Coordinates of C-alpha atoms in Angstrom, one line a residue:
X1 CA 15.1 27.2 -6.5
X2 CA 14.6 27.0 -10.4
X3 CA 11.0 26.0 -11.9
X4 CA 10.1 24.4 -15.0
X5 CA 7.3 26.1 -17.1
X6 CA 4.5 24.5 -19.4
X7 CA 1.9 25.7 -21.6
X8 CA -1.5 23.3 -22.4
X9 CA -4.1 24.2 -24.7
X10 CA -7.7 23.4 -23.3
X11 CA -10.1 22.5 -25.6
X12 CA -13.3 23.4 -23.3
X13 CA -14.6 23.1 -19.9
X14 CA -13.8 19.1 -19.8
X15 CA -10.1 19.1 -20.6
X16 CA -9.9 21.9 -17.4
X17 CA -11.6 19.4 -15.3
X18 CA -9.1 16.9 -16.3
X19 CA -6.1 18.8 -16.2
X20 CA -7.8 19.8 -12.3
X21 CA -8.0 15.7 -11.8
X22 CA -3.9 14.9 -13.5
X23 CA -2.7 17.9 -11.1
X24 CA -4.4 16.1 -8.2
X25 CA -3.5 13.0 -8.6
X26 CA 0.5 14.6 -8.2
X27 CA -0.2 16.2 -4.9
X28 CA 1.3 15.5 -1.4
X29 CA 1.0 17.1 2.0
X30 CA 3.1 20.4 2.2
X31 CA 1.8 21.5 -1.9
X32 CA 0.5 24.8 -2.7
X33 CA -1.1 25.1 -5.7
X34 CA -1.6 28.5 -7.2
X35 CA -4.3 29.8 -9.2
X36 CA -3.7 32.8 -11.5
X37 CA -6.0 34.9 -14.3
X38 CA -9.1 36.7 -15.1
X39 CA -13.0 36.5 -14.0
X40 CA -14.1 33.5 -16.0
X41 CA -10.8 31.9 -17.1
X42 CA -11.4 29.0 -15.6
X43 CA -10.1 28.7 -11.6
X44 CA -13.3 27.9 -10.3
X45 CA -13.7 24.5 -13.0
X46 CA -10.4 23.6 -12.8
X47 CA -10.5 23.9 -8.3
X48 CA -13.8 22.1 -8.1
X49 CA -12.1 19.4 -10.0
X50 CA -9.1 19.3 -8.0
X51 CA -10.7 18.8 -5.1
X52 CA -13.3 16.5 -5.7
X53 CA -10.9 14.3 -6.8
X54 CA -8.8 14.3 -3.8
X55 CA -12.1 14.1 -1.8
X56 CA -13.3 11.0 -4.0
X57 CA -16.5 12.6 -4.1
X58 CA -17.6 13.9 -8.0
X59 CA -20.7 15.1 -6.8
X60 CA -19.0 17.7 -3.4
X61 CA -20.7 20.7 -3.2
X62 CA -17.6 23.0 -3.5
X63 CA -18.5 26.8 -2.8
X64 CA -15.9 29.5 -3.9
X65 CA -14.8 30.9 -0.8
X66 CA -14.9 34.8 -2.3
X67 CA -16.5 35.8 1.0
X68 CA -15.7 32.9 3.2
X69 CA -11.7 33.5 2.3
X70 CA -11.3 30.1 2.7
X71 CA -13.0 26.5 2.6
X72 CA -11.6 23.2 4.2
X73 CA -12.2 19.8 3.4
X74 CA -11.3 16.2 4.8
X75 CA -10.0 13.6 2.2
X76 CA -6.8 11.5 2.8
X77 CA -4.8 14.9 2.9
X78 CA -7.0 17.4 3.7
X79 CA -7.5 20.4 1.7
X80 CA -8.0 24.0 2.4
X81 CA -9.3 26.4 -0.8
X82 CA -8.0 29.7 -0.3
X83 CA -9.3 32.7 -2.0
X84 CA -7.6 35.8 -1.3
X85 CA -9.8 38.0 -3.9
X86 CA -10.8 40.4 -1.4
X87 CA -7.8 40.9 0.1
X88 CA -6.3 44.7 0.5
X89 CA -3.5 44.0 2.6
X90 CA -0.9 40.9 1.8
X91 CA -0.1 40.5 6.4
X92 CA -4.3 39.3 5.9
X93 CA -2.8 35.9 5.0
X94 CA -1.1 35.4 8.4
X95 CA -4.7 36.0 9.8
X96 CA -5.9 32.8 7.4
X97 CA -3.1 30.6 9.0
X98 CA -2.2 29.5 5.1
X99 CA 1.1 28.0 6.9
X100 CA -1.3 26.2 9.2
X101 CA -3.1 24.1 6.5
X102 CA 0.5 23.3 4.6
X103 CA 1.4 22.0 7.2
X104 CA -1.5 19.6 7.8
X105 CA -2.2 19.0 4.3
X106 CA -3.0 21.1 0.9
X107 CA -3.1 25.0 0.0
X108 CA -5.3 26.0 -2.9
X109 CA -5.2 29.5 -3.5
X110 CA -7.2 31.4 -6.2
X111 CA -5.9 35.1 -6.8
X112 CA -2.5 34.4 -5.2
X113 CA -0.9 37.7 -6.5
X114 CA -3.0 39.6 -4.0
X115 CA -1.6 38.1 -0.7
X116 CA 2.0 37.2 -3.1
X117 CA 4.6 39.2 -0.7
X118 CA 3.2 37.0 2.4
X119 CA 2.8 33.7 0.6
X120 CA 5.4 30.8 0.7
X121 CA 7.0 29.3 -2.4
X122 CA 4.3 27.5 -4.9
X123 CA 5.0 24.5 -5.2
X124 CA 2.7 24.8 -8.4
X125 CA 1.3 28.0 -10.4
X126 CA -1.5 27.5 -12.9
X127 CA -2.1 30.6 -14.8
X128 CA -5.3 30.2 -17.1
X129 CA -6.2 32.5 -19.9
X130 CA -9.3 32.7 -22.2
X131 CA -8.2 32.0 -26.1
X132 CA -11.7 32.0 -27.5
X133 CA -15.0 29.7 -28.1
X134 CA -14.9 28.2 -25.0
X135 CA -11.3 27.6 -24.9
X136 CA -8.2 28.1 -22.7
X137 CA -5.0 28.1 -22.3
X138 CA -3.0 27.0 -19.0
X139 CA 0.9 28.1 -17.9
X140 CA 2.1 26.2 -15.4
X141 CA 5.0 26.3 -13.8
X142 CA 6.6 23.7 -11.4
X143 CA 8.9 23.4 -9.0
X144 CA 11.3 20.6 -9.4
X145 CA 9.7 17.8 -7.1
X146 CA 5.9 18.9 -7.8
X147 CA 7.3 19.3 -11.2
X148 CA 8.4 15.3 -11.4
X149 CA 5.3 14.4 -10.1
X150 CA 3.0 16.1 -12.3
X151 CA 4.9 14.8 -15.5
X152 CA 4.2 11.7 -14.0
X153 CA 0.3 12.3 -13.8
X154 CA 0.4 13.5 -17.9
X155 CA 2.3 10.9 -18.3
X156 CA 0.4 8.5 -16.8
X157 CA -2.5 10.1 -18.6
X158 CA -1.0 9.5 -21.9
X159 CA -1.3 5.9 -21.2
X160 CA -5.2 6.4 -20.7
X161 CA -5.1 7.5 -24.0
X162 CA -3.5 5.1 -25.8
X163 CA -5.6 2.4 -24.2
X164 CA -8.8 4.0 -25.6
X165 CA -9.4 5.6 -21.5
X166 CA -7.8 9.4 -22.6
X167 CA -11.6 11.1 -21.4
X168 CA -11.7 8.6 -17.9
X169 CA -12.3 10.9 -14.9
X170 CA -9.5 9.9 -12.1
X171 CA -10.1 9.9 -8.4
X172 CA -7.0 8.1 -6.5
X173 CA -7.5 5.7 -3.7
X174 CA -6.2 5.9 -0.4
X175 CA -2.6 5.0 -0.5
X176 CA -0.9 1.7 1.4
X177 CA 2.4 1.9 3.7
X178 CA 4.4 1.1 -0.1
X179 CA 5.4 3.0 -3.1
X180 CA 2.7 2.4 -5.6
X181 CA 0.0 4.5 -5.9
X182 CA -4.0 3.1 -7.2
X183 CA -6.5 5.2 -8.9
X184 CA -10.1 4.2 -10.3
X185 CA -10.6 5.5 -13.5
X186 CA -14.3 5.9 -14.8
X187 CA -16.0 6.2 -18.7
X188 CA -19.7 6.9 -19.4
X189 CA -21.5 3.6 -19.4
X190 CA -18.4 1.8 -18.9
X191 CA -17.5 -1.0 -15.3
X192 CA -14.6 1.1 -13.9
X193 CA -11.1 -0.1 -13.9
X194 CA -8.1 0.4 -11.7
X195 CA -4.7 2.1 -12.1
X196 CA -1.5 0.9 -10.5
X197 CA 1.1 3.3 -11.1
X198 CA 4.4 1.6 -9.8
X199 CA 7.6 3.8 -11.0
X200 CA 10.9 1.6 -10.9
X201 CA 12.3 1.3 -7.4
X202 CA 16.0 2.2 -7.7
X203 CA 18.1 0.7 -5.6
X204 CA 18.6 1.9 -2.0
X205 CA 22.1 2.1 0.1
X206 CA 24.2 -2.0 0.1
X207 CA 22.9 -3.2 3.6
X208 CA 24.8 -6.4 3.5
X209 CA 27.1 -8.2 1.3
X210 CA 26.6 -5.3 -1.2
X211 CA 23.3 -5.7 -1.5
X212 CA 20.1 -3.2 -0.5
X213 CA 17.5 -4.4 1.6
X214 CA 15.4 -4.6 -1.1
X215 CA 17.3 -7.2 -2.8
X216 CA 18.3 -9.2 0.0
X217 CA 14.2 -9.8 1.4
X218 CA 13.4 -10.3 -2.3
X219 CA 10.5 -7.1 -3.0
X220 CA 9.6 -6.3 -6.5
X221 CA 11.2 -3.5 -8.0
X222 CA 8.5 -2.8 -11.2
X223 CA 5.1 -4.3 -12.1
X224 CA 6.8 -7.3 -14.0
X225 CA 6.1 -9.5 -11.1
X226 CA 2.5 -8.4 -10.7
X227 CA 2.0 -9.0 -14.3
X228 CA 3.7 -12.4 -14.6
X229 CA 2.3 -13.9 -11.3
X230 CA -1.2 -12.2 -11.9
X231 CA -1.2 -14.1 -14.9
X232 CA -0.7 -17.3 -13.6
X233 CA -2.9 -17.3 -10.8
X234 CA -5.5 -16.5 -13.3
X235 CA -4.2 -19.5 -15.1
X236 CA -4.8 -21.8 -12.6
X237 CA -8.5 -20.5 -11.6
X238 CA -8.1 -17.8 -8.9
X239 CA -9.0 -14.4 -9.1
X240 CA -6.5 -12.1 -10.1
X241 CA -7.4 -9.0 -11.7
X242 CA -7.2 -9.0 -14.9
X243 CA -4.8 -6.5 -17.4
X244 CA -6.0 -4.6 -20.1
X245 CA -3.4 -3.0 -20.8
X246 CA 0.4 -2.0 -19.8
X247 CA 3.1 -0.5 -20.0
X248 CA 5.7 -2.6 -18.2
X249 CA 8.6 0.6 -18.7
X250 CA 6.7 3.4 -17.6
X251 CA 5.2 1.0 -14.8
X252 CA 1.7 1.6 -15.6
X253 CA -1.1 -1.3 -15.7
X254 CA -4.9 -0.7 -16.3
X255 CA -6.6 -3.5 -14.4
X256 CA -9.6 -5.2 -13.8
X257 CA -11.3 -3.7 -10.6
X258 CA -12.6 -6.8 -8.5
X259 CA -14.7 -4.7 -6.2
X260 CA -14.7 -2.7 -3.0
X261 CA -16.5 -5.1 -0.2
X262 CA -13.7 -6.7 2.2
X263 CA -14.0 -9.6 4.9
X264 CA -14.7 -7.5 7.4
X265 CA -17.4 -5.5 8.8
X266 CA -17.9 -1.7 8.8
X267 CA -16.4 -1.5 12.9
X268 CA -12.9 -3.8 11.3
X269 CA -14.4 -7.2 12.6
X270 CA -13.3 -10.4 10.9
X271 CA -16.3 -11.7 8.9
X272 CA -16.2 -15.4 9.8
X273 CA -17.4 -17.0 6.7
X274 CA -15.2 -14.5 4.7
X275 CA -12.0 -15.8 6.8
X276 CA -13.0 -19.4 6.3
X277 CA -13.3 -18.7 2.8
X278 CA -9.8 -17.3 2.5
X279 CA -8.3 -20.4 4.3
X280 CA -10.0 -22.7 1.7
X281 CA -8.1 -20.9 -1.0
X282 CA -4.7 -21.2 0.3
X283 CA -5.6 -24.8 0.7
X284 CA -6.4 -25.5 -3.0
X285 CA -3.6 -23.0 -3.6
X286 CA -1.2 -24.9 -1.8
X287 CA -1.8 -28.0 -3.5
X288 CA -0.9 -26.1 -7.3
X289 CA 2.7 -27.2 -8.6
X290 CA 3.8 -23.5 -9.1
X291 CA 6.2 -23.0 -11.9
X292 CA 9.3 -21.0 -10.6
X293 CA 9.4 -18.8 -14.3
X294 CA 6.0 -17.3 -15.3
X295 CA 5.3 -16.1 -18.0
X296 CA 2.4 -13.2 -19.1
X297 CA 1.0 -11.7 -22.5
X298 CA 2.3 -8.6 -21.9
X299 CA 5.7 -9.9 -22.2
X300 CA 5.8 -10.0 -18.9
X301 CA 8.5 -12.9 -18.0
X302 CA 9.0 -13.6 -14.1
X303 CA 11.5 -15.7 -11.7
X304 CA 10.0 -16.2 -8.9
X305 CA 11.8 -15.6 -6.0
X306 CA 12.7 -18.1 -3.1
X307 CA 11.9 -17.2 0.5
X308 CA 15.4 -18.2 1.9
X309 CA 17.5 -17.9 5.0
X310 CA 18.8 -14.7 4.0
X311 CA 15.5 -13.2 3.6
X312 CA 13.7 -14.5 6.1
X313 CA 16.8 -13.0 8.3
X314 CA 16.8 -9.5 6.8
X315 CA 13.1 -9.5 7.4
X316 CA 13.2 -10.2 11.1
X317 CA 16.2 -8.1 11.6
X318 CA 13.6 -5.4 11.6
X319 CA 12.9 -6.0 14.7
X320 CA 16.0 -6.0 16.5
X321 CA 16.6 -2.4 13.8
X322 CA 13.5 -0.7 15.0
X323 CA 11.3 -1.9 17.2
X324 CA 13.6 -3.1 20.1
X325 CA 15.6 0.3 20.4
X326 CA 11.8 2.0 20.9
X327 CA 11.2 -0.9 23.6
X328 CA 14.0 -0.9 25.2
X329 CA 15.7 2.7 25.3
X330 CA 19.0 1.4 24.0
X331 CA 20.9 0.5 20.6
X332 CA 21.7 -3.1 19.5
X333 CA 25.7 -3.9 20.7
X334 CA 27.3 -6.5 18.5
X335 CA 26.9 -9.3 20.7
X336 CA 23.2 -8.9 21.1
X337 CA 22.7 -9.2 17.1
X338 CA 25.3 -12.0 17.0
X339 CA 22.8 -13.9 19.6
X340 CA 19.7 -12.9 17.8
X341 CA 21.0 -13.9 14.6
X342 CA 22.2 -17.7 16.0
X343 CA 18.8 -18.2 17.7
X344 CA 16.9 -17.1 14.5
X345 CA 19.1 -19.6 12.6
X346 CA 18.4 -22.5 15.3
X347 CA 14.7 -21.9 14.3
X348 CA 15.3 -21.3 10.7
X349 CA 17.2 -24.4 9.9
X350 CA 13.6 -26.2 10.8
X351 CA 11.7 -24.9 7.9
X352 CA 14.3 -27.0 5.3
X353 CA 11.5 -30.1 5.3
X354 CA 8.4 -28.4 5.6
X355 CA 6.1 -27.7 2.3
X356 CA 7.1 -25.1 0.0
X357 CA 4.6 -23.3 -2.0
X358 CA 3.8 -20.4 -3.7
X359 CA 3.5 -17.4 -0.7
X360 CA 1.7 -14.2 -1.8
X361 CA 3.5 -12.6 1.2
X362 CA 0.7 -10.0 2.3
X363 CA -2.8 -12.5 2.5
X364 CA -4.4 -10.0 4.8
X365 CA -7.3 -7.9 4.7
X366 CA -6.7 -5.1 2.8
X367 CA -6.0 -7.0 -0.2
X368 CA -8.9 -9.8 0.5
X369 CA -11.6 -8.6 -2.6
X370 CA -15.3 -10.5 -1.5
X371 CA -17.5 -10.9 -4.5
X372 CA -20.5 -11.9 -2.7
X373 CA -22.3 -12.9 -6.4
X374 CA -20.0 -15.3 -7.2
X375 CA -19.2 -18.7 -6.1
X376 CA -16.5 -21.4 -5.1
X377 CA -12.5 -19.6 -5.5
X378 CA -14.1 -16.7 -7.4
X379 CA -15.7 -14.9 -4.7
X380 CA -12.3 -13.7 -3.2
X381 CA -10.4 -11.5 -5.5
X382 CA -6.7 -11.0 -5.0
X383 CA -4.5 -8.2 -5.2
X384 CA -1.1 -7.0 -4.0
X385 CA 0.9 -10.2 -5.1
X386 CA 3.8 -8.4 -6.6
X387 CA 6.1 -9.6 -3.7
X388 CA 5.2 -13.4 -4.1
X389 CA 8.2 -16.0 -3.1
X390 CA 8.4 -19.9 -3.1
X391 CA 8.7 -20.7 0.6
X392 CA 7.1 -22.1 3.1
X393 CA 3.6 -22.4 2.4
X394 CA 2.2 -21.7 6.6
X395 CA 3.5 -18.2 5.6
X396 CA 0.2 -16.8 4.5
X397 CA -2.3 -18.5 6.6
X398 CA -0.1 -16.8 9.5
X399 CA -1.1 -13.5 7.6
X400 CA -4.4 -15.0 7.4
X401 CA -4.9 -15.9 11.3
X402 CA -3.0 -12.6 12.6
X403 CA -4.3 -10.6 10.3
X404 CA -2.1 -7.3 11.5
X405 CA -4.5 -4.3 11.0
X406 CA -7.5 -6.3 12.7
X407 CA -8.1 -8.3 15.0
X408 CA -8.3 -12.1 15.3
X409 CA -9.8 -13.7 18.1
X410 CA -8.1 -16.7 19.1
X411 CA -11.0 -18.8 18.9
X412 CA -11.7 -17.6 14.8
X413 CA -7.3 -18.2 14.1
X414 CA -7.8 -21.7 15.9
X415 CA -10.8 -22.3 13.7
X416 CA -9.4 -21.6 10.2
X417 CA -6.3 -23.2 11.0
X418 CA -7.7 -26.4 11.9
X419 CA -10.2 -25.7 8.9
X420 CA -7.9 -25.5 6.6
X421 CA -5.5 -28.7 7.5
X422 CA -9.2 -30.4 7.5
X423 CA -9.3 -29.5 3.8
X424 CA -5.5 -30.5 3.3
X425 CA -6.1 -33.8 4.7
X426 CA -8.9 -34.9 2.9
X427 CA -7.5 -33.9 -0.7
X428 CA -4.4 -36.1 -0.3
X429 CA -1.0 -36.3 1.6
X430 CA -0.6 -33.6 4.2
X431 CA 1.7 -33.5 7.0
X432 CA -0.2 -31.5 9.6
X433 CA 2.1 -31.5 12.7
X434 CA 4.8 -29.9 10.0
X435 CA 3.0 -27.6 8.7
X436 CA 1.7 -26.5 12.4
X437 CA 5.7 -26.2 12.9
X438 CA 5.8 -23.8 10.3
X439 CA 3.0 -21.7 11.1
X440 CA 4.6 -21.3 14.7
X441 CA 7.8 -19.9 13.3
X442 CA 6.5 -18.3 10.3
X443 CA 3.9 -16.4 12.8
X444 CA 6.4 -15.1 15.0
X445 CA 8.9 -14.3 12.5
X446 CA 6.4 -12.2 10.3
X447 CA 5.5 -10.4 13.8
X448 CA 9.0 -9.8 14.6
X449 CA 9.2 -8.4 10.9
X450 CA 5.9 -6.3 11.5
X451 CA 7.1 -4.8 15.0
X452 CA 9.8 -3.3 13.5
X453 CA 8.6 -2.1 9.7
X454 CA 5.2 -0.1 12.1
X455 CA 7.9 1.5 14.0
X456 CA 10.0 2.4 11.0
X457 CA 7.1 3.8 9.5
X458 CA 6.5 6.3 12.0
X459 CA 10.5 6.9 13.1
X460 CA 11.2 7.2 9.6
X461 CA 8.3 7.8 7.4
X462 CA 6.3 9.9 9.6
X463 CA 3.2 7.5 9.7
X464 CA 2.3 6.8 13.3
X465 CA -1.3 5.9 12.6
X466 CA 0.8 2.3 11.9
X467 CA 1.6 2.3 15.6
X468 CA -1.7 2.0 17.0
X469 CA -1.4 -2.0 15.5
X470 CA 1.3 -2.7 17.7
X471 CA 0.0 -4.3 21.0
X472 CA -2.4 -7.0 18.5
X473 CA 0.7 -8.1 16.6
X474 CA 2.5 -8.3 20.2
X475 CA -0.4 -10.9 21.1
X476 CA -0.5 -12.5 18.0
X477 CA 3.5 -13.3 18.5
X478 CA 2.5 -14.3 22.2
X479 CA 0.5 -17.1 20.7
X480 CA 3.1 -18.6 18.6
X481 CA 6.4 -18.5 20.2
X482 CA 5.5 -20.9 22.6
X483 CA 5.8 -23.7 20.3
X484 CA 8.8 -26.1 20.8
X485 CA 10.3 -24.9 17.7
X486 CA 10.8 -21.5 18.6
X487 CA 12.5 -21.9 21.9
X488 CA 15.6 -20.4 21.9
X489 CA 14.1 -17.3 20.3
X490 CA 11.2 -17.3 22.7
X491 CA 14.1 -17.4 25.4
X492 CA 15.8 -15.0 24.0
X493 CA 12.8 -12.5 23.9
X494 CA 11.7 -13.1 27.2
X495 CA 15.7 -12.1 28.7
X496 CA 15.5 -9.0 26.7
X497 CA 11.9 -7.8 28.2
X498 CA 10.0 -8.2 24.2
X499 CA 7.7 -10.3 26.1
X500 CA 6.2 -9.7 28.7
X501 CA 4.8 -13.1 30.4
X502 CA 5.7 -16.8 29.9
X503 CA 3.4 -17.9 26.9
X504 CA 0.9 -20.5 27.5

């Protein structure tokens, strides 16, 4: 397999730290990373670095593991620091079970050449050199994924520098079931600021009509979207974070950071006031006219999206994709998608006179900011809007009241729904019984959709943590589908065994 090669010049200690941090950043479960050169060149800086980072701890005691041969570490992929100095015999590694932690997460080995005719392939080889008064010099050569990924981190870099950030210390943040990836980047005396780094999605394989999924159910493919909508939401008074800087090709945006306390507690409980809180902005929100074209500074310029038939049918197809072959045992015949697909548009057809709005698609926890110091709209910061669509506006208080990563009592989703139609009513014209309508079907279509992506995540991504979510969202669809409105899917459901009782 051919490798790419590099040489950087390292100023002093600092710009090994950092290059430890860019190199970090890159890394995925299955990396080794090689560490070549002398006594004092640098391996210790530049691994203490590394794996700080990946820990998201800047002050980890790191010990060289000289004697230990090797050190292990939890962080979101765990790490094992390899040191194979004292070895005398290359067979030793088998003995260290460096296959072991490569397969659970991430090799670091310092003095590779000593155990080389055991080792697998590096994925990365750093070899550092002294070149005088304090400075260094670092070859590194790449495979061609690792090799991708890293020019992305310099790259990425780069942008730090040219927005005045080039010396920020980077620690990345855990990682979310899509393609973007956050860091928090921190100066001396400075508030620290987030990094999305959001590559251009190409297109994946025509699904329908020539299309890719991605098209059809309307997901952003760069950080235009974020920009544009961010923009206007900040516009019209909610908390968006704001963008220092961007660079829209290269999908990079340095942002505001809104905080790190959620709505819920440290054992994943709903915070009740928090919840209530959330509902009272999606009721001013709801009330906004919402331009379809947004513009943003940045030169940023966004059509938003409308949440129609075909999307809300590619969405729930999920379900009948995924989730109902690992229910069931068997693949979807023809006829069974052709009666999905007319009960779906029975129920679908309902939603053409209910109230449209602006739907941020993914009003759930993880992306719920609470800013406990502040008051009124400001206290919840949003993120993760990039996906936004005009379309039913229920949409979100679903994601609000079946929040899918934690639970929702009954009581608390009764509470904010009836909350937040309290809050419609008494600003103006609201049509509660239609928008209840709505929240029935957009509830039980957004659980459909959820089934299936949790399943797909571990049948095809290899992410089964997602699984353990499944039996709450199965109650949360419970709750809904008995609504009139959803009858012919509910009967549906219930024939092919997806529910298990007659809803209430």
């Amino acid at each position: 397999m051919g490798s790419t090669t590099t040489t950087l010049d390292l100023a002093d200690e600092k710009a090994t730290a950092q290059l430890g941090e860019d190199i970090a950043a890159a890394l995925k479960k299955g990396d080794l990373v090689a560490l070549s050169g002398p006594l004092g060149a640098g391996k210790t800086t530049l691994a203490r670095a590394l794996i700080r980072a990946l820990a998201v701890n800047p002050l980890m005691d790191v010990p060289s593991p000289t004697y230990t041969l090797v050190q292990t570490y939890q962080a979101a992929i765990p790490i094992a620091h390899f040191d194979f100095y004292r070895l005398t015999d290359p067979h030793e590694v088998d003995e260290l079970d460096l296959d072991g932690a490569l397969q659970d997460g991430i090799a670091l080995v310092e003095w590779p050449e000593n155990g080389a005719a055991a080792m697998p392939e590096s994925a990365i080889t750093i070899t550092l050199a002294e070149t005088g008064d304090g400075a260094r010099s670092a070859t590194i050569d790449f495979l061609p994924d690792a090799g991708d990924r890293v020019a992305r981190s310099f790259l990425l870099r780069g942008f730090l520098t040219n927005a005045g950030w080039g010396d920020a210390t980077r620690t990345p943040l855990a990682g979310d079931a899509s393609t973007r990836s956050y860091e928090t980047v921190a100066l001396d005396g400075t508030v620290p600021r987030l990094i999305m780094n959001a590559p251009e999605q190409p297109d994946g394989p025509p699904v329908r009509d020539g299309k890719p999924y991605s098209r059809i159910a309307k997901l952003s493919e760069s950080v235009v979207p974020f920009v544009a909508i961010g923009h206007g939401l900040r516009r019209n008074g909610f908390s968006a974070p704001e963008i220092y800087a961007a660079d829209l090709e290269n999908g990079f945006l340095l942002l505001e950071h809104l905080g790190s306390e959620g709505v819920v507690d440290q054992k994943s409980t709903p915070i009740r006031e928090r919840y209530r809180a959330a509902a009272e902005l999606l009721a001013f929100m709801h009330r906004v006219d919402w331009p379809v074209i947004m513009d943003a500074p940045q030169g940023a310029r966004h059509e938003i999206p409308v949440y129609d038939r075909d999307a809300i049918m590619i969405e729930v197809e999920l379900l009948l994709d995924w989730y109902v072959p690992e229910i069931t045992g068997r693949q979807i015949e023809a006829g069974d998608r052709k009666a999905f697909q007319n009960a779906w548009d029975e129920v679908v057809l309902q939603l053409d006179d209910v109230e449209k709005s602006l739907v941020l698609r993914d009003f759930h926890s993880p992306n719920l900011i609470w800013r406990e110091h502040l008051a009124g709209m400001d206290r919840l910061g949003l993120i993760d809007f990039q996906d936004a669509l005009i379309g039913p506006s229920a949409y979100d208080m679903a994601s609000l009241g079946q929040d899918a990563r934690v639970t929702v009592s009954h009581e608390l989703e009764t509470h904010l729904l009836d909350h937040y139609c309290g809050v419609r009513a008494r600003a103006g014209a609201f049509d509660e019984q239609k928008f209840r309508k709505a929240y029935a079907i957009m509830s039980v279509q957004r659980c459909s959709k959820i089934l299936g992506i949790f399943v797909r995540l571990n049948r095809r991504d290899g992410k089964p943590a997602y699984l353990k979510h499944l039996p709450r969202v199965r109650d949360y669809l419970l709750r809904s589908i008995a609504h009139d409105a959803l009858a012919p899917v509910c009967e549906l459901y219930r024939r092919w065994g997806l529910i298990d009782e007659t809803p209430a």
